[in-house]
Coordinates of C-alpha atoms in Angstrom, one line a residue:
Chain A
M10 CA -14.8 -30.3 -23.3
S11 CA -13.8 -27.8 -20.6
H12 CA -10.4 -28.0 -19.5
K13 CA -9.4 -26.0 -15.9
V14 CA -6.1 -24.6 -15.3
T15 CA -5.0 -22.8 -12.4
I16 CA -2.3 -19.9 -12.7
P17 CA -0.6 -19.1 -9.7
I18 CA 0.3 -15.3 -10.1
G19 CA 3.1 -14.3 -6.9
P20 CA 4.0 -13.8 -4.0
Y21 CA 6.4 -11.9 -6.0
H22 CA 5.4 -10.6 -9.0
P23 CA 6.5 -8.1 -11.4
L24 CA 3.7 -6.3 -11.8
Q25 CA 2.7 -5.3 -8.6
E26 CA 4.9 -3.4 -5.6
E27 CA 3.7 -6.0 -3.0
P28 CA 3.1 -9.1 -1.9
E29 CA 0.0 -10.5 -2.9
F30 CA -1.6 -14.2 -4.2
Y31 CA -3.4 -14.7 -6.8
K32 CA -5.4 -17.6 -7.7
L33 CA -6.3 -17.5 -11.1
V34 CA -8.2 -20.9 -12.1
V35 CA -9.3 -19.9 -16.2
D36 CA -11.0 -22.2 -18.9
G37 CA -8.6 -21.6 -21.7
E38 CA -8.5 -17.8 -22.2
R39 CA -11.7 -17.2 -19.7
V40 CA -11.1 -16.4 -16.1
V41 CA -13.7 -19.2 -14.1
D42 CA -12.6 -18.6 -10.8
I43 CA -11.0 -16.1 -8.6
D44 CA -9.1 -16.9 -5.1
V45 CA -6.7 -14.1 -3.4
R46 CA -4.3 -15.2 -0.2
I47 CA -2.6 -12.2 1.4
G48 CA -1.2 -11.6 4.2
W49 CA 2.4 -11.4 3.2
N50 CA 2.4 -7.5 5.0
H51 CA 0.9 -8.7 8.3
R52 CA 3.1 -6.1 10.8
G53 CA 1.0 -6.3 13.1
I54 CA 0.1 -1.8 14.0
E55 CA -3.5 -2.8 15.4
K56 CA -2.0 -4.5 18.7
L57 CA 1.5 -2.0 18.2
S58 CA -0.4 0.8 18.8
E59 CA -1.7 -0.5 21.9
S60 CA 1.9 0.0 23.0
K61 CA 2.1 3.3 22.0
S62 CA 0.8 6.9 23.4
F63 CA -2.0 8.9 21.3
D64 CA 0.7 11.4 19.6
Q65 CA 2.8 8.2 18.6
S66 CA 0.1 6.2 17.0
A67 CA -0.7 9.1 14.3
Y68 CA 3.2 8.6 12.7
L69 CA 2.3 4.4 13.4
V70 CA -0.9 4.7 11.7
E71 CA 1.3 6.6 9.3
R72 CA 2.9 3.6 7.8
I73 CA 0.3 1.2 7.3
C74 CA -0.2 2.6 4.0
G75 CA 2.7 4.9 2.2
I76 CA -0.2 5.7 -0.6
C77 CA -2.9 7.1 1.6
S78 CA -0.3 7.9 4.6
T79 CA -2.6 11.2 5.4
S80 CA -5.9 9.0 5.5
H81 CA -5.3 7.0 8.4
P82 CA -3.4 9.5 10.5
I83 CA -6.9 11.8 9.1
A84 CA -9.6 9.2 10.8
F85 CA -7.4 8.1 13.7
V86 CA -7.6 11.6 14.9
N87 CA -11.3 12.3 14.6
A88 CA -11.8 9.1 16.1
V89 CA -9.3 10.2 19.5
E90 CA -11.1 13.4 19.7
D91 CA -14.8 11.6 19.0
I92 CA -13.9 10.3 22.6
D93 CA -14.3 13.4 23.5
E94 CA -15.9 15.4 21.8
M95 CA -12.5 18.1 21.2
E96 CA -13.4 21.6 19.1
V97 CA -10.9 21.6 17.0
P98 CA -9.4 25.0 15.7
E99 CA -11.0 26.3 11.8
R100 CA -7.4 26.6 11.0
A101 CA -6.6 22.6 12.0
L102 CA -9.6 21.8 9.8
Y103 CA -7.9 23.5 6.8
I104 CA -4.9 22.8 7.2
R105 CA -5.9 19.0 7.7
T106 CA -8.6 19.3 4.4
I107 CA -5.7 20.3 2.6
T108 CA -3.7 17.5 3.6
G109 CA -6.0 14.9 2.3
E110 CA -7.0 16.4 -0.9
L111 CA -3.3 17.1 -1.8
E112 CA -2.9 13.1 -0.8
R113 CA -5.9 12.7 -3.5
L114 CA -4.3 14.2 -5.7
H115 CA -1.2 12.2 -5.9
S116 CA -3.3 9.3 -5.2
H117 CA -4.9 9.4 -8.5
M118 CA -2.5 10.7 -10.3
L119 CA -0.1 7.1 -9.3
W120 CA -3.0 5.2 -10.2
L121 CA -3.9 6.9 -13.7
G122 CA 0.7 5.9 -14.3
L123 CA 0.0 2.7 -12.7
A124 CA -3.4 1.4 -14.8
G125 CA -1.6 2.6 -18.2
H126 CA 1.4 0.8 -17.4
F127 CA -0.1 -1.9 -16.6
L128 CA -2.3 -1.4 -20.3
G129 CA 1.7 -1.7 -21.1
Y130 CA 0.7 2.1 -22.2
N131 CA 3.9 3.4 -20.4
T132 CA 3.5 7.0 -21.9
V133 CA 0.4 7.3 -19.2
F134 CA 2.5 6.1 -16.9
M135 CA 5.7 8.4 -17.8
W136 CA 3.6 11.5 -18.6
A137 CA 1.2 10.5 -15.2
W138 CA 4.3 10.0 -12.5
R139 CA 6.2 13.4 -14.1
Y140 CA 3.1 15.4 -13.0
R141 CA 2.8 14.2 -10.1
E142 CA 5.4 15.5 -8.8
P143 CA 4.5 19.3 -7.9
I144 CA 2.0 17.9 -6.5
L145 CA 4.5 15.9 -4.0
D146 CA 6.7 19.3 -3.9
V147 CA 3.9 21.8 -2.8
L148 CA 3.4 18.1 0.6
E149 CA 7.3 18.7 0.7
A150 CA 6.9 22.6 1.0
I151 CA 3.8 22.2 2.9
S152 CA 4.7 19.3 5.7
G153 CA 9.3 19.3 5.4
N154 CA 8.3 15.2 3.7
R155 CA 7.5 14.4 0.4
N156 CA 5.4 11.0 1.4
N157 CA 4.5 10.9 5.5
Y158 CA 3.2 13.6 6.1
A159 CA 3.3 13.6 10.4
M160 CA 1.0 16.5 10.0
M161 CA -2.2 14.6 12.1
K162 CA -2.0 14.9 16.2
P163 CA -5.1 14.5 18.1
G164 CA -6.2 18.1 18.8
G165 CA -5.0 19.6 15.7
V166 CA -2.0 19.9 13.8
R167 CA 1.0 19.8 14.0
R168 CA 2.9 22.7 10.9
D169 CA 1.4 25.6 9.9
I170 CA 1.1 26.8 6.5
D171 CA 2.6 29.9 6.0
N172 CA 0.4 32.4 4.9
S173 CA 2.7 33.5 2.6
E174 CA 3.9 30.6 0.4
I175 CA -0.1 30.3 -0.4
P176 CA 0.4 32.2 -3.8
Y177 CA 3.4 30.0 -4.4
Y178 CA 1.2 27.0 -4.2
K179 CA -1.8 27.9 -5.7
K180 CA 0.6 29.1 -8.4
V181 CA 1.3 24.8 -8.7
I182 CA -1.6 23.4 -8.3
N183 CA -3.8 26.4 -10.8
D184 CA -0.9 26.8 -13.3
E185 CA 1.0 23.3 -13.8
L186 CA -1.6 20.9 -12.2
L187 CA -4.2 21.8 -13.7
P188 CA -3.7 21.9 -17.5
A189 CA -2.2 18.4 -17.0
V190 CA -5.6 17.7 -15.4
E191 CA -7.1 18.8 -18.0
M192 CA -4.8 17.2 -20.7
F193 CA -5.2 14.1 -19.4
K194 CA -9.1 14.3 -19.6
G195 CA -8.2 14.2 -23.0
A196 CA -6.1 12.1 -23.7
V197 CA -7.7 9.4 -21.7
L198 CA -11.0 9.6 -22.1
D199 CA -11.4 10.4 -25.9
D200 CA -8.5 8.0 -26.3
P201 CA -10.2 5.3 -28.8
V202 CA -7.7 3.1 -28.4
L203 CA -8.7 3.4 -23.9
A204 CA -12.2 3.0 -24.6
A205 CA -12.1 -0.1 -26.9
R206 CA -9.8 -1.7 -23.8
L207 CA -11.4 -0.8 -21.3
K208 CA -15.4 0.5 -21.8
G209 CA -17.4 -3.3 -20.7
V210 CA -14.6 -4.6 -19.6
G211 CA -15.2 -5.8 -15.9
V212 CA -18.1 -3.9 -15.1
L213 CA -19.8 -4.4 -11.4
K214 CA -23.6 -3.7 -11.0
H215 CA -25.2 -1.5 -8.8
E216 CA -27.1 -4.2 -6.8
D217 CA -23.3 -5.9 -6.7
A218 CA -22.2 -2.9 -5.7
V219 CA -24.4 -2.9 -2.8
D220 CA -24.6 -5.9 -1.8
Y221 CA -20.5 -6.4 -1.4
S222 CA -20.3 -2.9 -0.3
V223 CA -17.5 -1.3 -1.9
L224 CA -17.1 1.7 -1.0
G225 CA -15.2 5.2 -3.1
P226 CA -14.5 5.3 -6.3
T227 CA -15.0 2.0 -7.3
A228 CA -18.7 1.9 -6.0
R229 CA -19.4 5.6 -7.3
A230 CA -18.1 4.0 -11.0
S231 CA -21.3 2.4 -10.1
G232 CA -23.7 4.2 -9.5
Y233 CA -23.8 4.0 -5.4
D234 CA -23.7 7.1 -4.4
I235 CA -21.9 7.2 -1.2
D236 CA -19.0 9.4 0.2
V237 CA -18.5 10.0 4.0
R238 CA -17.3 13.6 3.1
R239 CA -20.4 14.8 2.1
D240 CA -22.5 12.1 4.2
E241 CA -20.6 12.9 7.5
P242 CA -18.8 15.6 7.3
Y243 CA -15.2 15.8 9.0
A244 CA -12.9 18.4 9.0
A245 CA -13.9 22.0 6.5
Y246 CA -15.5 19.5 3.2
D247 CA -18.9 21.2 4.7
R248 CA -17.2 24.6 4.2
V249 CA -15.9 24.2 0.5
D250 CA -18.3 23.6 -2.5
W251 CA -17.7 20.2 -4.0
K252 CA -19.7 17.4 -5.5
V253 CA -19.3 13.3 -5.4
I254 CA -18.2 12.3 -9.1
L255 CA -21.2 9.3 -10.0
Q256 CA -20.5 7.0 -13.6
Y257 CA -23.1 4.5 -13.6
E258 CA -21.4 1.9 -16.1
G259 CA -19.3 0.3 -13.3
D260 CA -16.4 -0.3 -15.9
V261 CA -13.1 0.1 -15.1
F262 CA -13.5 3.0 -17.7
A263 CA -16.3 4.3 -15.6
K264 CA -13.8 4.3 -12.9
A265 CA -10.8 6.2 -14.2
V266 CA -13.7 8.7 -15.6
I267 CA -13.7 9.1 -11.6
R268 CA -10.9 9.3 -10.4
I269 CA -10.0 11.8 -12.9
L270 CA -12.8 13.5 -12.6
E271 CA -12.9 13.9 -9.2
M272 CA -8.9 15.2 -9.8
F273 CA -11.2 18.5 -10.9
E274 CA -13.0 18.4 -7.9
S275 CA -10.6 18.1 -4.8
I276 CA -7.9 21.1 -7.1
K277 CA -12.0 23.1 -6.5
I278 CA -11.2 22.4 -3.0
L279 CA -7.7 23.0 -2.3
N280 CA -8.3 26.9 -4.0
Q281 CA -11.4 27.5 -1.9
C282 CA -9.0 26.0 1.6
F283 CA -6.3 28.2 0.3
D284 CA -8.6 30.9 -0.2
K285 CA -10.6 31.2 2.6
L286 CA -8.2 29.4 5.9
P287 CA -9.2 31.1 8.1
A288 CA -7.0 32.7 11.1
G289 CA -5.6 31.1 14.6
P290 CA -4.4 28.4 16.7
I291 CA -3.5 24.9 14.7
D292 CA -4.3 22.6 18.1
C293 CA -6.6 22.9 20.6
K294 CA -3.4 21.2 22.6
P295 CA -5.9 18.4 24.9
K296 CA -4.5 17.6 28.6
H297 CA -5.8 14.1 29.2
I298 CA -8.6 11.4 26.7
S299 CA -10.7 10.5 28.8
P300 CA -12.5 6.8 28.6
G301 CA -14.3 6.0 25.9
D302 CA -15.0 4.6 22.6
G303 CA -14.9 7.4 19.7
I304 CA -15.2 6.4 15.5
G305 CA -12.9 8.3 13.4
H306 CA -13.3 8.1 8.9
H307 CA -11.8 10.0 6.1
E308 CA -12.6 9.2 2.5
A309 CA -9.1 8.3 1.7
P310 CA -8.3 8.1 -2.3
R311 CA -9.6 3.9 -2.5
G312 CA -13.1 5.0 0.2
E313 CA -13.6 5.7 3.8
V314 CA -11.4 4.4 6.1
I315 CA -13.1 3.4 9.5
H316 CA -10.8 3.4 12.8
I317 CA -12.1 2.2 16.5
V318 CA -10.0 3.5 19.3
R319 CA -10.9 2.9 22.3
S320 CA -9.4 4.3 25.7
D321 CA -9.5 3.9 28.7
G322 CA -8.4 6.6 30.7
T323 CA -4.5 6.7 30.3
N324 CA -2.1 8.2 27.7
R325 CA -2.5 4.6 25.2
P326 CA -5.5 3.3 22.8
V327 CA -6.4 0.0 25.2
R328 CA -8.0 -1.5 21.6
H329 CA -7.8 0.0 18.3
K330 CA -9.3 -1.4 15.1
V331 CA -8.3 -0.1 11.4
R332 CA -11.0 -0.9 8.2
A333 CA -9.2 -0.2 5.0
P334 CA -11.4 0.5 2.6
T335 CA -9.4 -2.5 -0.1
F336 CA -11.0 -4.9 2.8
M337 CA -14.6 -4.6 0.9
N338 CA -13.6 -3.2 -2.6
F339 CA -10.9 -7.5 -2.3
P340 CA -14.3 -9.9 -2.1
S341 CA -16.5 -7.6 -5.4
F342 CA -13.0 -9.3 -7.8
K343 CA -14.8 -12.3 -8.0
K344 CA -17.9 -10.2 -9.5
T345 CA -16.2 -8.4 -12.2
V346 CA -13.4 -10.8 -13.1
V347 CA -14.5 -13.8 -13.1
G348 CA -16.0 -14.7 -17.2
E349 CA -13.1 -11.9 -18.3
T350 CA -10.4 -12.6 -20.1
I351 CA -6.4 -13.1 -18.4
S352 CA -4.9 -10.2 -20.3
D353 CA -8.4 -8.2 -18.8
A354 CA -7.3 -9.6 -15.2
T355 CA -4.9 -7.3 -14.5
I356 CA -6.1 -3.8 -15.5
I357 CA -9.5 -5.2 -13.5
L358 CA -7.8 -6.1 -9.9
A359 CA -6.0 -2.9 -10.7
A360 CA -8.9 -1.0 -11.4
I361 CA -9.8 -1.1 -7.5
D362 CA -7.4 0.4 -7.0
P363 CA -5.9 -2.0 -4.2
C364 CA -3.5 -1.5 -1.2
Y365 CA -2.4 -4.3 0.0
C366 CA -0.1 -3.2 3.3
C367 CA -3.6 -1.7 4.0
T368 CA -5.5 -4.5 4.3
E369 CA -4.1 -7.4 6.0
R370 CA -5.5 -8.9 8.7
L371 CA -4.2 -12.3 10.2
T372 CA -5.4 -15.3 9.1
A373 CA -4.3 -18.6 10.9
I374 CA -3.1 -21.5 9.0
D375 CA -2.3 -25.0 9.5
H376 CA 1.1 -25.7 8.3
K377 CA 0.9 -29.5 8.4
K378 CA -2.7 -29.6 6.3
N379 CA -1.8 -26.2 4.4
N380 CA -6.1 -25.7 5.6
I381 CA -6.6 -22.3 6.5
V382 CA -7.8 -22.5 10.1
C383 CA -9.9 -18.8 10.2
G384 CA -11.3 -19.0 6.4
A385 CA -14.3 -17.2 5.9
E386 CA -16.9 -19.7 6.7
R387 CA -15.9 -20.1 9.9
L388 CA -15.4 -16.3 10.6
I389 CA -19.2 -16.4 9.1
H390 CA -20.0 -19.2 11.4
L391 CA -18.5 -17.0 14.5
S392 CA -20.5 -14.2 13.8
Q393 CA -24.0 -16.1 14.1
H394 CA -22.3 -17.3 17.2
K395 CA -22.0 -14.3 18.5
T396 CA -25.3 -12.6 17.5
W397 CA -27.1 -16.2 19.1
D398 CA -25.4 -15.3 22.0
L399 CA -26.4 -11.8 22.0
G400 CA -30.4 -12.6 21.0
K401 CA -29.9 -15.1 24.5
S402 CA -28.3 -12.3 26.0
M403 CA -31.0 -9.8 24.9
G404 CA -34.1 -12.9 26.4
F405 CA -34.8 -14.4 23.1
S406 CA -35.9 -18.4 23.3
D407 CA -34.1 -21.0 21.1
S408 CA -37.0 -21.2 19.1
E409 CA -38.1 -17.6 17.6
L410 CA -33.9 -17.2 17.3
T411 CA -33.6 -20.1 15.0
K412 CA -36.9 -18.3 13.5
K413 CA -35.2 -15.5 13.7
M414 CA -31.9 -16.8 12.0
G415 CA -33.1 -19.5 10.0
R416 CA -31.2 -22.3 11.8
K417 CA -30.0 -23.3 14.8
I418 CA -26.4 -21.9 15.7
E419 CA -25.1 -24.3 17.9
Chain B
M28 CA 36.4 -10.7 -9.2
S29 CA 37.3 -7.3 -8.9
V30 CA 37.2 -7.2 -13.2
K31 CA 33.6 -8.9 -13.4
I32 CA 32.5 -6.2 -10.6
K33 CA 33.6 -3.3 -11.9
A34 CA 31.7 -4.3 -15.5
L35 CA 28.1 -4.9 -13.5
T36 CA 29.0 -1.5 -12.2
K37 CA 28.6 0.0 -16.2
S38 CA 25.0 -1.3 -16.3
L39 CA 23.0 -2.2 -13.0
W40 CA 20.3 -3.7 -13.9
V41 CA 17.8 -3.6 -10.3
F42 CA 15.8 -6.9 -8.6
H43 CA 13.4 -5.1 -7.0
L44 CA 11.9 -7.1 -3.6
S45 CA 9.3 -5.7 -1.5
T46 CA 8.5 -7.3 2.2
A47 CA 6.5 -5.7 4.3
S48 CA 6.9 -2.6 3.7
C49 CA 4.3 0.5 3.9
N50 CA 4.9 1.0 0.1
N51 CA 6.3 3.9 0.2
C52 CA 10.4 3.3 -1.1
D53 CA 8.3 0.7 -3.3
I54 CA 6.9 4.7 -4.5
E55 CA 10.4 6.6 -4.3
I56 CA 12.2 3.5 -6.9
L57 CA 9.1 3.1 -9.3
D58 CA 9.7 7.3 -9.0
L59 CA 12.9 7.4 -10.5
L60 CA 12.0 5.1 -14.2
T61 CA 10.2 8.6 -14.1
P62 CA 11.4 12.0 -15.7
R63 CA 11.9 13.5 -13.4
H64 CA 14.9 11.7 -12.5
D65 CA 15.2 8.8 -14.8
V66 CA 17.4 6.4 -13.7
E67 CA 17.8 4.9 -16.6
R68 CA 20.0 7.1 -18.6
F69 CA 22.9 6.1 -16.3
G70 CA 22.3 2.9 -17.6
I71 CA 19.5 1.1 -14.3
L72 CA 17.5 -0.8 -15.2
L73 CA 14.7 -2.1 -13.3
V74 CA 14.6 -6.7 -14.1
G75 CA 11.6 -8.0 -13.6
S76 CA 13.3 -11.4 -12.7
I77 CA 15.5 -12.0 -10.4
R78 CA 17.8 -14.4 -12.0
H79 CA 18.0 -11.3 -14.3
A80 CA 19.7 -9.1 -11.9
D81 CA 22.8 -7.6 -10.5
V82 CA 21.5 -6.2 -7.6
L83 CA 18.8 -6.4 -5.0
L84 CA 16.9 -4.0 -3.5
V85 CA 15.1 -4.9 -0.7
T86 CA 12.1 -2.4 1.1
G87 CA 10.4 -3.1 3.9
I88 CA 10.7 -5.4 7.5
L89 CA 11.8 -8.7 7.6
N90 CA 8.2 -10.0 9.4
K91 CA 8.4 -14.1 9.7
Q92 CA 6.7 -15.2 6.4
C93 CA 8.8 -12.9 4.3
K94 CA 12.6 -13.5 5.4
P95 CA 12.5 -17.2 4.0
I96 CA 10.8 -15.8 0.8
V97 CA 14.1 -12.8 1.3
K98 CA 16.7 -15.8 1.9
K99 CA 15.7 -17.7 -1.6
M100 CA 15.6 -15.1 -3.3
Y101 CA 19.2 -13.9 -2.8
D102 CA 20.3 -17.8 -3.6
Q103 CA 19.2 -17.6 -6.9
M104 CA 20.6 -14.5 -7.9
P105 CA 23.8 -14.7 -10.0
K106 CA 26.8 -13.6 -8.3
P107 CA 28.7 -11.2 -7.4
G108 CA 25.8 -8.6 -7.0
F109 CA 25.0 -6.1 -4.3
V110 CA 22.6 -6.1 -2.2
I111 CA 20.8 -2.9 -0.8
A112 CA 18.9 -1.7 2.4
V113 CA 16.6 1.0 1.2
G114 CA 14.5 2.4 4.1
T115 CA 14.8 2.8 8.3
C116 CA 12.6 -0.1 8.3
T117 CA 15.3 -3.3 6.3
A118 CA 18.1 -0.9 7.7
G119 CA 17.0 -0.5 11.2
R120 CA 13.5 -2.4 11.7
G121 CA 12.6 1.5 12.6
M122 CA 9.5 1.6 14.6
F123 CA 8.6 -2.3 14.2
S124 CA 11.5 -3.3 16.2
N125 CA 8.9 -4.9 18.9
T126 CA 5.8 -5.9 17.0
Y127 CA 5.0 -9.8 17.0
M128 CA 5.1 -10.2 13.1
V129 CA 8.5 -9.4 13.2
D130 CA 10.8 -10.4 17.0
E131 CA 11.9 -13.9 15.6
A132 CA 13.4 -11.7 12.4
E133 CA 16.5 -9.4 11.6
P134 CA 17.4 -6.0 10.6
L135 CA 18.5 -7.2 7.2
D136 CA 21.5 -7.4 7.3
K137 CA 21.5 -10.6 9.6
V138 CA 19.8 -12.4 6.9
L139 CA 22.1 -11.3 4.3
P140 CA 25.1 -9.3 3.3
V141 CA 24.5 -5.8 2.9
D142 CA 26.4 -3.2 0.4
A143 CA 24.4 -0.4 0.9
Y144 CA 22.1 0.7 3.4
I145 CA 19.9 4.0 2.5
P146 CA 18.3 5.5 5.6
G147 CA 15.0 7.1 5.3
C148 CA 11.3 6.9 6.1
P149 CA 10.7 7.1 2.7
P150 CA 14.6 8.5 1.1
K151 CA 13.6 10.8 -1.2
P152 CA 15.0 10.0 -4.3
E153 CA 18.0 11.9 -4.4
A154 CA 19.2 10.0 -0.8
I155 CA 18.2 6.8 -3.4
I156 CA 20.5 7.5 -6.6
D157 CA 23.3 9.4 -4.3
G158 CA 23.6 5.6 -2.5
I159 CA 23.9 4.3 -6.0
V160 CA 26.5 6.5 -6.8
K161 CA 28.5 6.0 -3.5
L162 CA 27.9 2.4 -4.3
V163 CA 28.7 1.5 -7.6
K164 CA 31.7 4.1 -7.2
A165 CA 33.3 2.1 -3.9
K166 CA 32.9 -1.3 -6.1
G167 CA 34.3 -0.2 -8.5
K168 CA 37.9 1.0 -8.1

């Protein structure tokens, strides 16, 4: 006889740093269904950005998320530069790449620690966070702050890297960090306990990864070969030699492998960037942003982040839309968690490296009845309705559209 | 009361409450526990429930959804206890003062009695330690 119980987790849960709410429906030890409700972190950043100038917005989008705090600005400045097709100086492109890769290193290290913490393996947590500190020291030396770097601006970067300090950066990265990553590679990947705990847990198959359009390490762990740094290069990623890491198992272990091996690639990119760093200006000093739309992206540590900016010729964006990677990775929980045990659920949820503050979107709630007014079905309906209207405006008849879309949309 | 507070400052147990924050302050707080700073040396421990805590550490802006929860959390905290506001958002809302999500919310000190402010975006771990030391010195007299 099956007896289903709903376990509420959150919104203020000691394990997670951020407020979010999971509803796990379990039958005995097995998870039967999962529902996620986020929105506690909503701050209205997209709307706020419309009241700030292009230069100020770069600071604002940094505060979307503390861990991806240079990914959002890179995507944003790419979008603004896309409007005018600005010629950004080479040195600025290299400095962007350096900041982006340092951030990837510290984010992957942070994930590794938290994953250890979620498994109850606090040794990994402490060691990973200890070796994260040298990266933060380098970032502090480059940008002046440990987390919010304020390096990006439309047209270039705000701060130059002092050439005389490059040997110090390289020393920290190659002498302190590289041995640590090597150690983690051995300690995590060859550990029989972790292998027994993580292999075959929370498998996301390749076809599901494609169906759910997951991004970043989550996708690459399922053999879904996407990386926007290679597919559509920006900054200096096409000027350095590196490769995209792929795994095919799709389980939590594969995701850990991806992140550890990506750290080696990041170190490789950093070394090349420091060696090649060209001389010259760091900023093309744009005077004016013309009217138009621009799309910018960046491969954040968690996947591709997209910013869309519309300008009407004034000094402020009229519309600024952000799509964070966790927004796409979230729904894959349905495929990975269902069927697993409760004790595995936490690490499966953590495996996509969810970042809730990136993802917050508005959900309208009828608070008297506690119904979600604008749920998934409603959104699908709205989207289909829009397609229908577009079809009508393109001159298709009702019967043709019904045939194309499968049914009549009212 | 003063004896109680003096005893309290010997070993502060901290509950970390993240309202609508960007994660940065939260990470710096976790960073305090890890080997470089290791505040557990001083008896400071992060606990899982507000009912075990002496200190409520609040990060992030208080948006419309978090404000009632923060009040509820404070009511559950055993008294006497301290409230520390970490980060510019909590102390004065920072760049989020004009968003539609917080127009009714105030800085934390309009909602709860705040004992210490640690400004910064995010404050460095050293700054957080400094803030706690100042609080302990002021209260433990």
